[in-house]
Amino acid sequence: MSNLKNKNILVGISGGIAAYKVPDLVRRLRKKGAEVRIIMTELAKSFVTPLVLQAISGYPVLQNQNGIIIDRNQKESFIQHIDLGKWADLILLVPATADLLARINIGMANDLLTATCLASCKRIAVVPSMNTQMYQASTTQKNINELRKRGILIWGPNDGEQICGEYGFGRMLEPIQIINLISNLFQYDQDMKGIRVAITAGPTQEKFDSIRFLSNYSSGKMGFAIAQAASERGAKVTLISGPVHLETPPCVKRIDVINSLEMYEEVKKIVENQDIFIGCAAVSDYKPERQYLEEKFKSNLKKIKLTLVKNIDIIRSVGKMIKNRPYTVGFAAEINSEDLISNAHVKKINKNLDLICANNISLKNHGFHTEGNSLYLIWSKERVDFLPYDLKIRISHQLLSKVLLDYEKKNRR
Ligand code: PMT
């Protein structure tokens, strides 16, 4: 069965020549069982008519008229830009012109399409199409990078001959390529719908004077990728993050903290109401005993003695909960590959976890700050799964698939 069956796809068409390919795309989406609604910008109507798209999608095309949003067939009260955003499982901007990318990036809401994107926390995929010089322009590239950082998917463009006679990147992906990407996106379906997941991510900073702190190299990328993956699968995600420079994944509730005590307090407030807890944060094990917050160490001192005291173990406090304990997953940043599994297993037992995910941070491109990772999933001494190196978002999906199976087996739904 097609994994597009009964999926709601909101197609947003902007004014580029490649708009003539959209009727074919919509026809294919409907053939796969998807429900399609269409919004067009004013300029898009010069390239493909609303009537054609209405006939193919089976619904009137939504558009702005004189600045007032109207839908002649809509009888009930319906706030279009908000309700359409809620309805969609995916907002697909195709073709996306340089102008549309720029407007989405700066948060404009001056037509139905941009207002809907701004009002929605659903997944947005952008399929750029433009002249190759426009595509390569630094402002367009900056807009694309910003959108990508925000978790918006950028699909394409292809390279090749353009209508204007030039060669290069800027051609819209073909409908069949777009269908494959959408299909990949929905491969996990909404298998975590209704499940509440709390995730800790990033480092903590433990201050010892007014300008200095103890911390580590965690970027938050692993924890944020898990949050994004869980949210894509329909989970209700709360992300408790230490200080990082990352955009919040769509539809995720984020709570920012600085130090381990704040992280512990925030976890404590919500954990009883979670089904799954994943501790991916690199929490400082120690903090300075005394904080010289009003002062700053003199730089001419030959020696400074700093006493460190143990921090509360956040995940241990979750793992040992008697009442309403969520299914609990920890991470272990390990260096020694020989003892990696046994070391991580000891942590799993001490903290009373359902699963611990060990990563070998001494390997190149693994662990802290990297785009990818590989993980050993240690369920017990006898059962260890290995997830080979991949992008953190893909590793996260694989991890969640395994976690979900075990979680369901333990009958916690
Ligand atoms: O953020 P990135 O740059 O993407 O890097 C990802 C990562 C390497 C930080 C991540 O993959 C990872 O390994 N996170 C756990 C790092 C860690 O702190 O490991 P640990 O062995 O010290 O702790 C074991 C577990 O106890 C972890 O789940 C940790 O969150 C938890 N812990 C530790 C100490 C403490 N006081 N409270 C805790 O909850």
Coordinates of C-alpha atoms and ligand atoms in Angstrom, one line a residue:
M1 CA 0.0 0.0 0.0
S2 CA 1.3 3.5 -0.8
N3 CA 2.4 5.4 2.3
L4 CA 0.9 8.5 0.8
K5 CA -2.6 7.1 1.2
N6 CA -4.8 9.6 3.2
K7 CA -2.0 12.0 3.6
N8 CA -2.9 15.6 3.4
I9 CA -0.6 17.5 1.1
L10 CA -0.9 21.3 0.8
V11 CA 0.7 22.3 -2.5
G12 CA 1.8 26.0 -2.7
I13 CA 2.6 27.2 -6.2
S14 CA 4.6 30.3 -6.9
G15 CA 5.2 32.1 -10.2
G16 CA 7.9 30.1 -12.0
I17 CA 7.8 28.5 -15.5
A18 CA 8.1 25.0 -13.9
A19 CA 4.6 25.5 -12.5
Y20 CA 3.4 23.8 -15.7
K21 CA 4.6 20.5 -14.2
V22 CA 2.5 20.8 -11.1
P23 CA -0.7 19.3 -12.6
D24 CA 1.2 16.1 -13.4
L25 CA 2.6 16.1 -9.8
V26 CA -0.9 16.6 -8.3
R27 CA -2.3 13.8 -10.5
R28 CA 0.4 11.4 -9.3
L29 CA -0.2 12.4 -5.6
R30 CA -3.9 11.7 -6.0
K31 CA -3.2 8.4 -7.7
K32 CA -1.1 7.4 -4.6
G33 CA -4.1 8.2 -2.4
A34 CA -3.1 11.6 -1.1
E35 CA -5.6 14.4 -0.5
V36 CA -4.4 17.6 -2.2
R37 CA -5.3 21.2 -1.6
I38 CA -3.7 24.0 -3.6
I39 CA -2.7 27.6 -2.9
M40 CA -1.4 29.7 -5.7
T41 CA 0.3 33.1 -5.7
E42 CA -1.0 35.7 -8.1
L43 CA 1.9 35.3 -10.4
A44 CA 1.6 31.5 -10.5
K45 CA -1.7 31.9 -12.3
S46 CA 0.2 33.3 -15.3
F47 CA 1.9 29.9 -15.7
V48 CA -0.9 27.4 -14.9
T49 CA -4.6 28.0 -14.6
P50 CA -6.5 27.4 -11.3
L51 CA -9.2 25.6 -13.3
V52 CA -6.8 22.9 -14.5
L53 CA -5.6 22.4 -10.9
Q54 CA -9.1 22.4 -9.5
A55 CA -10.1 19.7 -12.0
I56 CA -7.1 17.5 -11.1
S57 CA -7.1 18.0 -7.3
G58 CA -10.9 17.9 -7.0
Y59 CA -11.0 21.0 -4.9
P60 CA -11.2 24.8 -5.7
V61 CA -7.8 26.4 -5.7
L62 CA -7.2 28.8 -2.9
Q63 CA -5.9 32.2 -3.7
N64 CA -5.8 35.8 -2.6
Q65 CA -8.0 38.4 -4.2
N66 CA -7.5 42.2 -3.6
G67 CA -5.7 41.4 -0.4
I68 CA -8.8 39.7 1.1
I69 CA -8.6 35.9 1.5
I70 CA -11.6 34.3 -0.1
D71 CA -12.8 30.9 -0.9
R72 CA -16.1 31.1 -2.6
N73 CA -17.1 27.5 -1.8
Q74 CA -16.2 27.7 1.9
K75 CA -19.4 28.2 3.7
E76 CA -18.4 27.5 7.3
S77 CA -16.2 29.7 9.4
F78 CA -12.7 28.7 8.4
I79 CA -9.6 30.8 9.0
Q80 CA -7.8 29.7 6.0
H81 CA -4.2 30.4 6.7
I82 CA -4.5 28.7 10.2
D83 CA -6.8 25.8 9.4
L84 CA -5.0 24.8 6.2
G85 CA -1.7 24.7 8.2
K86 CA -3.4 22.4 10.7
W87 CA -4.9 20.2 8.0
A88 CA -1.7 19.6 6.2
D89 CA 0.7 16.6 6.9
L90 CA 3.1 18.3 4.5
I91 CA 3.3 21.8 3.0
L92 CA 5.0 21.4 -0.4
L93 CA 6.2 24.6 -2.1
V94 CA 6.6 23.8 -5.7
P95 CA 8.0 25.5 -7.7
A96 CA 9.6 27.7 -5.1
T97 CA 10.9 30.9 -6.7
A98 CA 13.8 33.0 -5.3
D99 CA 11.1 35.5 -4.2
L100 CA 9.1 32.9 -2.3
L101 CA 12.2 31.6 -0.5
A102 CA 13.2 35.1 0.5
R103 CA 9.7 35.9 1.8
I104 CA 9.4 32.6 3.7
N105 CA 12.8 33.2 5.2
I106 CA 12.1 36.6 6.6
G107 CA 8.7 35.6 7.9
M108 CA 6.5 37.6 5.5
A109 CA 2.8 36.9 5.5
N110 CA 1.6 39.1 2.7
D111 CA -0.4 36.5 0.8
L112 CA -2.2 33.3 1.7
L113 CA 0.7 31.0 0.9
T114 CA 3.3 32.8 3.1
A115 CA 0.8 33.4 5.9
T116 CA -0.1 29.7 5.9
C117 CA 3.6 28.7 6.1
L118 CA 4.1 31.1 9.0
A119 CA 1.1 29.9 10.9
S120 CA 1.9 26.2 10.6
C121 CA 4.2 24.1 12.6
K122 CA 3.9 21.2 10.1
R123 CA 6.7 20.0 7.9
I124 CA 7.5 22.2 4.9
A125 CA 9.4 21.0 1.9
V126 CA 10.7 23.5 -0.7
V127 CA 11.3 22.6 -4.3
P128 CA 13.4 25.5 -5.7
S129 CA 13.2 26.4 -9.4
M130 CA 14.8 29.5 -10.9
N131 CA 17.4 30.8 -13.3
T132 CA 20.8 29.4 -12.3
Q133 CA 22.3 32.9 -11.6
M134 CA 19.4 33.6 -9.3
Y135 CA 19.9 30.3 -7.6
Q136 CA 23.6 30.8 -7.1
A137 CA 23.2 34.4 -5.9
S138 CA 24.6 34.7 -2.3
T139 CA 21.3 36.1 -1.0
T140 CA 19.4 33.1 -2.3
Q141 CA 22.0 30.7 -0.9
K142 CA 21.8 32.5 2.4
N143 CA 18.0 32.1 2.4
I144 CA 18.2 28.4 1.6
N145 CA 20.7 27.8 4.4
E146 CA 18.6 29.7 6.9
L147 CA 15.5 27.7 5.9
R148 CA 17.5 24.4 6.1
K149 CA 18.7 25.4 9.6
R150 CA 15.1 25.8 10.7
G151 CA 14.3 22.2 9.7
I152 CA 12.6 23.1 6.3
L153 CA 13.4 20.5 3.7
I154 CA 15.1 21.7 0.5
W155 CA 14.6 19.3 -2.4
G156 CA 16.8 20.0 -5.4
P157 CA 17.2 21.7 -7.7
N158 CA 18.5 19.6 -10.5
D159 CA 21.1 20.9 -13.0
G160 CA 20.8 20.9 -16.7
E161 CA 19.5 23.1 -19.5
Q162 CA 17.1 25.9 -18.5
I163 CA 14.3 27.4 -20.4
C164 CA 16.3 30.7 -20.6
G165 CA 19.0 28.8 -22.5
E166 CA 21.5 28.7 -19.6
Y167 CA 23.0 25.6 -18.1
G168 CA 23.4 24.9 -14.4
F169 CA 21.5 24.3 -11.1
G170 CA 18.1 25.7 -10.9
R171 CA 15.8 23.2 -12.7
M172 CA 12.9 22.0 -10.6
L173 CA 13.0 18.3 -9.6
E174 CA 10.8 16.1 -11.8
P175 CA 7.4 15.1 -10.4
I176 CA 8.5 11.5 -10.0
Q177 CA 11.6 12.5 -7.9
I178 CA 9.3 14.7 -5.7
I179 CA 6.9 11.8 -5.2
N180 CA 9.8 9.6 -4.1
L181 CA 11.0 12.2 -1.6
I182 CA 7.5 12.6 -0.1
S183 CA 7.2 8.8 0.1
N184 CA 10.5 8.6 2.0
L185 CA 9.3 11.3 4.3
F186 CA 6.2 9.3 5.2
Q187 CA 8.0 6.0 5.5
Y188 CA 7.7 6.1 9.3
D189 CA 4.1 7.2 9.1
Q190 CA 2.7 8.6 12.4
D191 CA 3.7 5.7 14.5
M192 CA 4.4 7.8 17.6
K193 CA 1.1 9.8 17.4
G194 CA -0.1 10.6 20.9
I195 CA 3.2 9.4 22.6
R196 CA 4.8 12.0 24.9
V197 CA 8.5 12.2 24.6
A198 CA 10.9 14.4 26.6
I199 CA 14.5 14.7 25.5
T200 CA 17.5 16.5 27.0
A201 CA 20.1 17.8 24.7
G202 CA 23.3 19.9 24.5
P203 CA 25.8 20.7 27.2
T204 CA 25.3 22.3 30.6
Q205 CA 27.4 25.2 31.8
E206 CA 28.5 25.3 35.5
K207 CA 29.6 28.8 36.4
F208 CA 32.5 29.4 38.7
D209 CA 32.9 33.1 38.4
S210 CA 30.9 35.9 36.7
I211 CA 32.4 35.1 33.2
R212 CA 33.7 31.6 33.3
F213 CA 32.1 28.1 33.4
L214 CA 32.8 24.4 33.2
S215 CA 31.3 22.7 30.1
N216 CA 31.9 20.3 27.2
Y217 CA 31.8 20.2 23.4
S218 CA 28.2 19.0 23.0
S219 CA 26.5 20.9 20.2
G220 CA 23.0 19.5 20.9
K221 CA 22.8 18.1 17.3
M222 CA 22.1 14.5 18.4
G223 CA 19.3 15.4 20.9
F224 CA 17.8 17.9 18.5
A225 CA 17.8 15.2 15.7
I226 CA 16.0 12.8 18.0
A227 CA 13.4 15.5 18.8
Q228 CA 12.9 16.2 15.1
A229 CA 12.5 12.6 14.3
A230 CA 10.0 12.0 17.1
S231 CA 8.0 15.0 16.1
E232 CA 8.0 13.9 12.4
R233 CA 6.4 10.6 13.6
G234 CA 3.7 12.4 15.5
A235 CA 5.0 12.4 19.1
K236 CA 4.4 15.3 21.4
V237 CA 7.9 16.4 22.0
T238 CA 9.4 18.5 24.8
L239 CA 13.1 19.3 24.4
I240 CA 15.1 20.5 27.4
S241 CA 18.2 22.0 26.0
G242 CA 21.4 23.4 27.4
P243 CA 23.0 26.4 25.6
V244 CA 23.3 25.6 21.9
H245 CA 23.1 27.4 18.6
L246 CA 20.4 25.4 16.9
E247 CA 16.9 26.1 15.6
T248 CA 14.0 24.3 17.3
P249 CA 12.7 21.5 15.2
P250 CA 9.1 22.1 13.9
C251 CA 6.3 21.4 16.4
V252 CA 8.7 20.8 19.3
K253 CA 8.2 22.5 22.7
R254 CA 11.7 23.7 23.7
I255 CA 12.8 24.7 27.2
D256 CA 16.2 26.4 27.5
V257 CA 18.4 25.9 30.6
I258 CA 22.0 26.8 31.4
N259 CA 23.2 24.5 34.2
S260 CA 22.5 20.9 35.3
L261 CA 20.4 22.0 38.3
E262 CA 18.1 24.0 36.0
M263 CA 17.9 21.0 33.7
Y264 CA 17.0 18.7 36.6
E265 CA 14.3 21.2 37.8
E266 CA 12.7 21.3 34.3
V267 CA 12.8 17.6 33.9
K268 CA 11.3 17.1 37.3
K269 CA 8.3 19.4 36.4
I270 CA 7.3 17.4 33.3
V271 CA 8.6 13.9 33.6
E272 CA 5.6 12.3 35.4
N273 CA 3.6 13.2 32.3
Q274 CA 5.9 11.6 29.7
D275 CA 5.8 8.2 28.1
I276 CA 9.4 8.1 27.0
F277 CA 12.4 10.0 28.4
I278 CA 15.6 10.2 26.4
G279 CA 18.7 11.7 28.1
C280 CA 21.0 12.8 25.3
A281 CA 22.4 15.8 27.1
A282 CA 26.1 15.9 28.1
V283 CA 25.3 17.0 31.6
S284 CA 28.4 18.1 33.6
D285 CA 29.1 15.5 36.2
Y286 CA 30.6 18.1 38.5
K287 CA 30.1 21.8 39.3
P288 CA 32.3 24.2 41.2
E289 CA 31.5 24.0 44.9
R290 CA 31.6 27.7 45.3
Q291 CA 30.5 30.2 42.7
Y292 CA 32.2 33.5 42.7
L293 CA 29.4 35.1 40.8
E294 CA 30.0 38.7 41.6
E295 CA 33.7 38.4 41.2
K296 CA 36.2 37.4 38.5
F297 CA 39.4 35.5 39.2
K298 CA 42.4 37.7 39.1
S299 CA 44.5 36.7 36.1
N300 CA 47.8 37.3 37.9
L301 CA 47.3 34.4 40.4
K302 CA 49.9 31.6 40.0
K303 CA 47.5 28.9 41.1
I304 CA 43.8 28.6 41.7
K305 CA 42.3 25.8 43.6
L306 CA 38.9 24.8 42.5
T307 CA 36.8 22.3 44.4
L308 CA 34.2 20.4 42.3
V309 CA 31.2 18.7 43.7
K310 CA 29.0 16.1 42.1
N311 CA 25.9 17.2 40.2
I312 CA 22.5 15.5 40.6
D313 CA 22.3 12.6 38.1
I314 CA 19.2 13.6 36.2
I315 CA 18.5 10.4 34.3
R316 CA 19.2 8.3 37.3
S317 CA 16.4 10.2 39.1
V318 CA 14.1 9.4 36.2
G319 CA 15.2 5.7 35.9
K320 CA 14.5 5.2 39.7
M321 CA 11.1 6.8 39.7
I322 CA 8.6 4.6 41.5
K323 CA 5.4 6.1 40.2
N324 CA 4.7 7.1 36.6
R325 CA 8.2 6.2 35.5
P326 CA 8.6 6.8 31.7
Y327 CA 10.4 4.4 29.4
T328 CA 13.9 5.7 29.9
V329 CA 16.8 5.8 27.4
G330 CA 20.2 7.1 28.2
F331 CA 23.3 7.9 26.2
A332 CA 26.9 7.1 27.0
A333 CA 29.8 9.0 25.5
E334 CA 32.6 6.4 25.6
I335 CA 36.2 6.6 24.5
N336 CA 37.8 3.3 25.1
S337 CA 36.4 1.0 22.4
E338 CA 37.5 -2.2 24.1
D339 CA 35.4 -1.5 27.2
L340 CA 32.8 0.5 25.5
I341 CA 29.9 -1.9 25.8
S342 CA 30.7 -3.1 29.3
N343 CA 31.2 0.5 30.6
A344 CA 27.9 1.6 29.1
H345 CA 26.2 -1.4 30.4
V346 CA 27.3 -0.6 34.0
K347 CA 25.8 2.9 33.5
K348 CA 22.6 1.3 32.3
I349 CA 22.3 -0.8 35.4
N350 CA 23.3 2.0 37.9
K351 CA 20.8 4.4 36.4
N352 CA 18.0 1.8 35.9
L353 CA 17.5 2.5 32.2
D354 CA 15.5 0.5 29.6
L355 CA 18.2 1.1 27.1
I356 CA 21.6 2.9 26.8
C357 CA 23.0 4.1 23.5
A358 CA 26.8 4.2 23.5
N359 CA 28.7 6.3 21.0
N360 CA 32.5 6.0 20.6
I361 CA 33.4 9.7 20.6
S362 CA 37.1 9.0 19.9
L363 CA 36.2 7.9 16.4
K364 CA 36.5 10.5 13.6
N365 CA 33.2 12.2 12.8
H366 CA 31.4 10.6 15.7
G367 CA 29.8 12.1 18.8
F368 CA 30.3 15.7 19.7
H369 CA 29.6 18.4 17.2
T370 CA 29.4 16.1 14.2
E371 CA 26.7 15.7 11.6
G372 CA 26.7 11.9 11.9
N373 CA 27.1 9.2 14.5
S374 CA 27.0 5.4 15.0
L375 CA 25.4 3.8 18.1
Y376 CA 25.5 0.6 20.1
L377 CA 22.1 0.0 21.6
I378 CA 22.7 -1.9 24.7
W379 CA 19.5 -3.6 26.0
S380 CA 21.2 -6.2 28.2
K381 CA 24.6 -7.8 28.4
E382 CA 23.5 -10.4 25.9
R383 CA 21.6 -8.1 23.5
V384 CA 23.4 -5.3 21.7
D385 CA 22.3 -3.8 18.4
F386 CA 24.6 -1.7 16.2
L387 CA 23.4 1.2 14.1
P388 CA 26.1 1.9 11.6
Y389 CA 27.3 5.5 10.8
D390 CA 24.7 7.7 9.3
L391 CA 23.4 11.3 9.6
K392 CA 22.1 12.0 13.1
I393 CA 18.5 12.5 11.8
R394 CA 18.6 9.0 10.2
I395 CA 20.2 7.4 13.2
S396 CA 17.5 9.0 15.3
H397 CA 14.7 7.4 13.2
Q398 CA 16.4 4.0 13.4
L399 CA 16.8 4.4 17.2
L400 CA 13.1 5.5 17.6
S401 CA 11.9 2.5 15.6
K402 CA 13.7 0.1 18.0
V403 CA 12.7 2.1 21.1
L404 CA 9.1 2.1 19.9
L405 CA 9.0 -1.7 19.5
D406 CA 10.4 -2.3 23.0
Y407 CA 8.2 0.3 24.5
E408 CA 5.1 -1.3 23.0
K409 CA 6.3 -4.7 24.1
K410 CA 6.5 -3.5 27.6
N411 CA 2.8 -2.6 27.2
R412 CA 3.0 1.0 28.2
R413 CA 0.7 2.5 25.7
Ligands
PMT1 O1 25.4 17.2 21.2 P1 26.2 16.6 20.1 O2 27.4 17.5 19.7 O3 25.4 16.1 18.9 O4 26.9 15.3 20.7 C1 26.1 14.2 21.1 C2 26.6 13.5 22.4 C3 28.0 12.9 22.2 C4 26.6 14.5 23.5 C5 25.6 12.4 22.7 O5 25.5 11.4 21.7 C6 25.9 11.7 24.0 O6 26.7 10.7 24.0 N1 25.3 12.2 25.1 C7 25.6 11.7 26.5 C8 26.9 12.2 27.0 C9 27.1 11.9 28.4 O7 27.0 12.8 29.2 O8 27.4 10.7 28.7 P2 27.7 10.1 30.2 O9 28.2 8.8 30.0 O10 28.5 11.1 30.9 O11 26.2 10.1 30.9 C10 25.4 8.9 30.8 C11 23.9 9.4 30.8 O12 23.6 10.0 32.1 C12 23.5 10.3 29.7 O13 22.2 9.9 29.3 C13 23.4 11.7 30.4 O14 22.5 12.5 29.8 C14 23.0 11.3 31.8 N2 23.5 12.2 32.9 C15 24.8 12.3 33.2 C16 25.2 13.1 34.3 C17 24.2 13.7 35.0 N3 24.5 14.5 36.1 N4 22.9 13.6 34.7 C18 22.5 12.8 33.7 O15 21.3 12.8 33.4

